[in-house]
Amino acid sequence: MKIIPKYVLKHFLPVFFLANVGFVGIYLVVDFFERVDRMLQHHLGFREIYLYFLFKIPMILTQGIPMSAIIAAIIALGMMKRNRELMAMETAGINPGHYVAPLALAGLLLSLLHFGLAEYVVRPLNQKLYDTWDVKIEGKKPPLWMNPENIWYREKDTIYQIGLYDRKHRVMRLASIFFMAPDFSLARRIDARSITWTPKGWLAKEGLIVSYHAGKTDQQWFNREMLDLKITPADFKSGEILPHNLGWLDLYRYTKNIEREGFSATPYEVDLNMRIALPLATLILTLLGMLVALRQGIHGGIAAGVGMSLLVAFAFIAVSNIGSSLASAGTLPPFLGVWAGNIIFGSLALYFWLRQTGR
């Protein structure tokens, strides 16, 4: 490695790691005191509590990487500028790209690290966190079984098989409901093209009711039928997280299958785009941090630079969250809504870089 890139990274990496350690520490302390009382009330042991917060660290890191990157970029270049090292390089005829490129490359590598950490570490651990908090503490009911194509759910003596549950419209599509007798024999079965939640309860459309008794079978076709079911849409929230625990490629295939069947795949398209856009935000914020540092005066304070970096990061998060919410609601296309923050702040980074280089 050449001397200048190595020297720049020597300033960048320690600040980045220190910022991440601080972010994780503060997050864990606040989260611990918010949750520990309820954990103890539900008689969780020390090992379960310890593992819960240990498994949460990778998720916290993915949230802290973008903000730590912009802080580290501003402090690294800010210190070099304050010590007149950048001025000395420019006087010696060294192109700014020699000390900017290493930070840009570091931002790109951190984006890849962010994506890999989220896909291969955080996602598998999310199910363990869910089992501890949502199931044991919140009392939510886990589904009987689920894969990308079907949802199976059991509620006491009733088993539900759902081709697709549309959580936005609260509709079970291509659903079958099996009512079991006390001896666990099949007493009744309902098949329906759709079962929709209404203020009066579940409304089934275009289906068949089959009753089994005394060795005989009775069949009744229906167009619309109100069903007396014990479950509500809230019971299916325990299964909503499962598609999001799929890897990116598996979720992509799942989304395409839903679209081919003619159903809305907007929530999953939003998730697919976010999994790429959020890691790439690390690179964009690193570039913005560099430009903020380069535009500061020689006597610009490090504290002011950090404050500016936090302001930029929070503005980026606000724009991204608003865009993602609009995309989830169907107001904006998923790609445009999710990528709004990256597009806007990436354009700002390009604009300020062109001004900085005088092009």
Coordinates of C-alpha atoms in Angstrom, one line a residue:
M1 CA 0.0 0.0 0.0
K2 CA 1.3 3.5 -0.9
I3 CA 2.2 5.9 1.9
I4 CA -0.6 8.4 1.4
P5 CA -3.5 6.0 1.3
K6 CA -2.1 4.1 4.3
Y7 CA -1.7 7.4 6.2
V8 CA -5.3 8.5 5.4
L9 CA -6.7 5.2 6.5
K10 CA -4.6 5.3 9.7
H11 CA -6.7 8.4 10.6
F12 CA -10.0 7.0 9.3
L13 CA -10.2 3.4 10.7
P14 CA -9.6 4.1 14.4
V15 CA -12.3 6.7 14.5
F16 CA -14.6 4.5 12.6
F17 CA -14.2 1.6 15.1
L18 CA -14.4 3.9 18.1
A19 CA -17.6 5.4 16.8
N20 CA -19.1 2.0 16.3
V21 CA -18.1 0.8 19.7
G22 CA -19.7 3.9 21.2
F23 CA -22.9 3.5 19.2
V24 CA -23.2 -0.2 20.1
G25 CA -22.5 0.5 23.8
I26 CA -25.1 3.3 24.1
Y27 CA -27.7 1.3 22.2
L28 CA -27.2 -1.8 24.4
V29 CA -27.3 0.2 27.7
V30 CA -30.6 2.0 26.7
D31 CA -32.1 -1.2 25.3
F32 CA -31.1 -3.2 28.4
F33 CA -32.7 -0.9 30.9
E34 CA -35.9 -0.8 28.7
R35 CA -36.3 -4.5 28.5
V36 CA -34.7 -6.2 31.5
D37 CA -37.6 -5.7 33.9
R38 CA -40.0 -7.5 31.6
M39 CA -37.5 -10.2 30.9
L40 CA -37.2 -10.9 34.7
Q41 CA -41.0 -10.7 35.1
H42 CA -41.3 -13.5 32.6
H43 CA -38.6 -15.5 34.4
L44 CA -35.9 -15.5 31.7
G45 CA -32.6 -16.8 33.0
F46 CA -29.3 -15.0 32.8
R47 CA -28.2 -17.1 29.8
E48 CA -31.3 -16.2 27.8
I49 CA -30.9 -12.5 28.6
Y50 CA -27.2 -12.5 27.8
L51 CA -27.7 -14.3 24.5
Y52 CA -30.6 -11.9 23.5
F53 CA -28.4 -8.9 23.8
L54 CA -25.4 -10.7 22.3
F55 CA -27.4 -11.7 19.2
K56 CA -28.6 -8.1 18.9
I57 CA -25.1 -6.6 18.4
P58 CA -24.8 -7.4 14.7
M59 CA -28.1 -5.7 14.0
I60 CA -26.9 -2.7 16.0
L61 CA -23.7 -2.6 14.0
T62 CA -25.6 -2.5 10.7
Q63 CA -27.4 0.6 12.0
G64 CA -24.2 2.2 13.2
I65 CA -21.9 1.6 10.2
P66 CA -23.3 4.4 8.0
M67 CA -23.2 7.0 10.7
S68 CA -19.8 5.9 11.9
A69 CA -18.4 6.1 8.4
I70 CA -19.4 9.8 7.9
I71 CA -18.1 10.8 11.3
A72 CA -14.8 9.0 10.6
A73 CA -14.4 10.6 7.2
I74 CA -15.0 14.1 8.5
I75 CA -12.7 13.7 11.5
A76 CA -9.9 12.0 9.4
L77 CA -9.8 14.7 6.7
G78 CA -10.6 17.4 9.2
M79 CA -7.6 16.6 11.3
M80 CA -5.3 16.4 8.3
K81 CA -6.6 19.8 7.0
R82 CA -6.3 21.4 10.4
N83 CA -2.6 20.2 10.6
R84 CA -2.1 21.7 7.1
E85 CA -1.2 18.2 5.7
L86 CA -3.7 18.5 2.9
M87 CA -2.3 22.0 2.0
A88 CA 1.2 20.5 1.9
M89 CA 0.1 17.7 -0.4
E90 CA -1.6 20.2 -2.8
T91 CA 1.5 22.4 -2.7
A92 CA 3.6 19.4 -3.6
G93 CA 1.3 18.8 -6.6
I94 CA -0.4 15.7 -5.3
N95 CA -3.8 15.2 -6.8
P96 CA -6.7 15.2 -4.3
G97 CA -7.7 11.8 -5.6
H98 CA -4.7 10.3 -3.8
Y99 CA -6.1 11.1 -0.4
V100 CA -9.8 10.9 -1.3
A101 CA -9.8 7.6 -3.2
P102 CA -8.7 5.5 -0.1
L103 CA -11.7 6.8 1.9
A104 CA -14.1 6.2 -1.1
L105 CA -12.7 2.6 -1.4
A106 CA -13.1 2.2 2.4
G107 CA -16.7 3.4 2.1
L108 CA -17.4 0.9 -0.7
L109 CA -15.9 -2.0 1.3
L110 CA -17.9 -1.0 4.3
S111 CA -21.0 -1.1 2.2
L112 CA -20.2 -4.6 1.1
L113 CA -19.5 -5.5 4.8
H114 CA -22.9 -4.0 5.8
F115 CA -24.7 -6.0 3.1
G116 CA -23.0 -9.3 4.1
L117 CA -23.5 -8.7 7.8
A118 CA -27.2 -8.0 7.3
E119 CA -27.8 -11.0 5.0
Y120 CA -25.7 -13.7 6.5
V121 CA -25.5 -12.8 10.2
V122 CA -28.3 -10.4 11.2
R123 CA -31.1 -12.2 9.4
P124 CA -30.6 -15.6 10.9
L125 CA -30.2 -14.1 14.4
N126 CA -33.5 -12.1 13.9
Q127 CA -35.5 -15.3 14.4
K128 CA -33.8 -16.0 17.7
L129 CA -34.5 -12.5 18.9
Y130 CA -38.1 -13.0 17.8
D131 CA -38.5 -16.2 19.6
T132 CA -37.1 -14.6 22.8
W133 CA -39.0 -11.3 22.9
D134 CA -42.1 -11.6 20.7
V135 CA -43.0 -15.2 21.6
K136 CA -41.8 -15.5 25.2
I137 CA -42.3 -11.9 26.4
E138 CA -45.1 -10.6 24.2
G139 CA -46.9 -13.9 24.0
K140 CA -47.3 -13.9 20.2
K141 CA -48.1 -17.2 18.6
P142 CA -45.5 -18.7 16.2
P143 CA -46.9 -20.3 13.0
L144 CA -47.1 -24.1 12.8
W145 CA -44.9 -24.1 9.7
M146 CA -44.1 -21.8 6.8
N147 CA -42.1 -21.8 3.6
P148 CA -42.0 -19.2 0.8
E149 CA -45.0 -20.8 -1.0
N150 CA -47.4 -21.6 1.9
I151 CA -48.3 -20.6 5.4
W152 CA -49.5 -23.2 7.9
Y153 CA -51.1 -21.9 11.1
R154 CA -52.6 -23.8 14.0
E155 CA -55.1 -22.4 16.5
K156 CA -56.2 -25.0 19.1
D157 CA -58.4 -27.4 17.1
T158 CA -58.2 -25.5 13.8
I159 CA -55.5 -25.7 11.2
Y160 CA -55.1 -23.0 8.4
Q161 CA -53.3 -23.5 5.1
I162 CA -53.0 -20.2 3.3
G163 CA -51.5 -19.8 -0.2
L164 CA -50.8 -16.1 0.5
Y165 CA -51.7 -13.8 3.3
D166 CA -52.1 -10.2 2.1
R167 CA -51.4 -8.3 5.4
K168 CA -52.2 -4.9 3.9
H169 CA -55.7 -5.8 2.9
R170 CA -56.0 -8.6 5.5
V171 CA -57.0 -11.2 3.1
M172 CA -56.2 -15.0 3.1
R173 CA -56.0 -16.1 -0.5
L174 CA -56.3 -19.7 -1.7
A175 CA -57.1 -20.8 1.8
S176 CA -58.1 -24.1 3.3
I177 CA -59.3 -24.4 6.9
F178 CA -59.4 -27.8 8.7
F179 CA -61.6 -28.2 11.9
M180 CA -60.5 -31.1 14.0
A181 CA -62.6 -33.3 16.3
P182 CA -61.4 -34.0 19.9
D183 CA -59.8 -37.2 18.7
F184 CA -58.0 -35.2 16.1
S185 CA -60.0 -36.6 13.2
L186 CA -61.2 -34.2 10.5
A187 CA -64.7 -32.9 11.3
R188 CA -65.1 -30.1 8.7
R189 CA -63.1 -28.4 5.9
I190 CA -63.5 -25.1 4.2
D191 CA -61.8 -24.2 0.9
A192 CA -62.1 -20.7 -0.4
R193 CA -60.6 -18.5 -3.1
S194 CA -60.3 -15.7 -0.6
I195 CA -61.2 -15.0 3.1
T196 CA -61.3 -11.3 3.9
W197 CA -61.4 -9.6 7.3
T198 CA -64.4 -7.3 7.7
P199 CA -65.9 -5.3 10.6
K200 CA -68.3 -8.3 11.1
G201 CA -65.7 -11.0 10.9
W202 CA -64.2 -13.2 8.2
L203 CA -66.0 -13.2 4.8
A204 CA -65.2 -16.2 2.5
K205 CA -65.8 -16.0 -1.2
E206 CA -66.1 -18.7 -3.9
G207 CA -65.6 -21.8 -1.9
L208 CA -66.7 -25.2 -0.6
I209 CA -67.6 -26.5 2.8
V210 CA -67.2 -30.2 3.4
S211 CA -68.6 -31.9 6.6
Y212 CA -67.6 -35.3 7.8
H213 CA -69.9 -37.3 10.2
A214 CA -70.9 -40.9 10.7
G215 CA -68.8 -42.0 7.8
K216 CA -70.7 -39.6 5.4
T217 CA -69.6 -36.5 3.6
D218 CA -71.7 -33.4 3.0
Q219 CA -70.7 -30.8 0.5
Q220 CA -72.0 -27.2 0.2
W221 CA -70.8 -24.7 -2.4
F222 CA -71.0 -21.0 -1.6
N223 CA -70.4 -17.7 -3.2
R224 CA -70.2 -15.6 0.0
E225 CA -70.2 -17.0 3.5
M226 CA -69.5 -15.4 6.9
L227 CA -67.2 -17.6 8.9
D228 CA -67.1 -17.9 12.7
L229 CA -63.3 -18.1 13.2
K230 CA -61.4 -17.5 16.5
I231 CA -58.4 -15.8 14.9
T232 CA -58.0 -12.2 13.9
P233 CA -55.4 -10.5 11.6
A234 CA -53.3 -9.8 14.7
D235 CA -52.7 -13.5 15.1
F236 CA -50.9 -13.6 11.7
K237 CA -48.4 -10.9 12.7
S238 CA -46.3 -13.6 14.2
G239 CA -45.7 -15.0 10.7
E240 CA -45.0 -11.7 8.9
I241 CA -41.4 -11.7 9.8
L242 CA -40.6 -15.0 8.2
P243 CA -40.5 -13.8 4.5
H244 CA -38.2 -11.1 5.6
N245 CA -35.8 -13.7 7.1
L246 CA -35.3 -15.1 3.6
G247 CA -32.0 -14.4 1.8
W248 CA -32.1 -11.7 -0.9
L249 CA -32.2 -14.2 -3.8
D250 CA -34.9 -16.3 -2.1
L251 CA -37.0 -13.2 -1.4
Y252 CA -36.6 -12.1 -5.0
R253 CA -37.9 -15.5 -6.2
Y254 CA -40.8 -15.3 -3.7
T255 CA -41.7 -11.8 -4.9
K256 CA -41.7 -12.9 -8.5
N257 CA -43.9 -15.9 -7.7
I258 CA -46.4 -13.6 -6.0
E259 CA -46.5 -11.2 -8.9
R260 CA -47.0 -14.1 -11.4
E261 CA -50.1 -15.2 -9.3
G262 CA -51.5 -11.7 -9.7
F263 CA -51.1 -10.6 -6.1
S264 CA -49.5 -7.4 -4.7
A265 CA -45.9 -7.8 -3.8
T266 CA -45.2 -4.2 -2.8
P267 CA -44.0 -4.9 0.8
Y268 CA -41.5 -7.4 -0.5
E269 CA -40.3 -5.2 -3.4
V270 CA -39.7 -2.4 -0.8
D271 CA -37.7 -4.9 1.3
L272 CA -35.7 -6.1 -1.6
N273 CA -34.7 -2.5 -2.6
M274 CA -33.9 -1.5 1.1
R275 CA -31.5 -4.4 1.4
I276 CA -29.4 -2.9 -1.3
A277 CA -30.0 0.8 -0.7
L278 CA -29.2 0.8 3.0
P279 CA -25.7 -0.7 2.7
L280 CA -25.0 1.6 -0.2
A281 CA -25.9 4.6 2.0
T282 CA -22.6 3.9 3.8
L283 CA -20.6 4.8 0.7
I284 CA -22.7 7.9 0.0
L285 CA -22.4 9.2 3.5
T286 CA -18.7 8.6 3.5
L287 CA -18.4 10.7 0.3
L288 CA -20.5 13.4 1.9
G289 CA -18.4 13.3 5.0
M290 CA -15.2 13.8 2.9
L291 CA -16.7 16.8 1.1
V292 CA -17.9 18.4 4.3
A293 CA -14.4 18.1 5.7
L294 CA -12.7 19.5 2.5
R295 CA -15.0 22.5 2.5
Q296 CA -14.3 23.4 6.1
G297 CA -11.7 26.1 6.8
I298 CA -8.3 25.3 8.3
H299 CA -9.6 26.4 11.7
G300 CA -12.9 24.5 11.4
G301 CA -13.5 22.7 14.7
I302 CA -13.8 18.9 14.8
A303 CA -16.9 19.2 17.0
A304 CA -18.6 21.3 14.4
G305 CA -17.7 18.7 11.8
V306 CA -19.1 15.9 13.9
G307 CA -22.3 18.0 14.4
M308 CA -22.5 18.6 10.7
S309 CA -22.1 14.8 10.0
L310 CA -24.8 13.9 12.4
L311 CA -27.1 16.5 10.8
V312 CA -26.4 15.1 7.3
A313 CA -26.9 11.5 8.6
F314 CA -30.3 12.3 10.3
A315 CA -31.5 14.2 7.2
F316 CA -30.5 11.2 5.0
I317 CA -32.4 8.8 7.4
A318 CA -35.5 11.1 7.4
V319 CA -35.6 11.2 3.6
S320 CA -35.1 7.5 3.3
N321 CA -37.7 6.6 5.9
I322 CA -40.3 9.0 4.3
G323 CA -39.6 7.5 0.8
S324 CA -39.8 3.9 2.1
S325 CA -43.1 4.7 3.9
L326 CA -44.6 6.2 0.7
A327 CA -43.4 3.2 -1.2
S328 CA -45.0 0.8 1.3
A329 CA -48.2 2.7 1.1
G330 CA -48.2 2.4 -2.7
T331 CA -47.9 6.2 -3.2
L332 CA -44.5 5.9 -4.8
P333 CA -43.0 3.0 -6.9
P334 CA -40.9 0.8 -4.6
F335 CA -37.6 1.6 -6.4
L336 CA -38.1 5.4 -6.4
G337 CA -39.4 5.5 -2.8
V338 CA -36.6 3.4 -1.3
W339 CA -33.8 5.0 -3.3
A340 CA -34.9 8.6 -2.8
G341 CA -32.4 9.3 -0.1
N342 CA -29.5 7.7 -2.1
I343 CA -30.4 9.5 -5.2
I344 CA -30.8 13.0 -3.6
F345 CA -27.7 12.8 -1.4
G346 CA -25.6 11.0 -4.0
S347 CA -26.5 13.9 -6.4
L348 CA -25.4 16.4 -3.7
A349 CA -22.1 14.5 -3.2
L350 CA -21.5 14.7 -7.0
Y351 CA -22.4 18.4 -7.2
F352 CA -20.1 19.4 -4.3
W353 CA -17.3 17.3 -5.6
L354 CA -17.5 19.0 -9.0
R355 CA -17.4 22.3 -7.3
Q356 CA -14.5 21.3 -5.2
T357 CA -12.4 20.2 -8.2
G358 CA -13.5 23.2 -10.2
R359 CA -15.1 21.2 -13.0

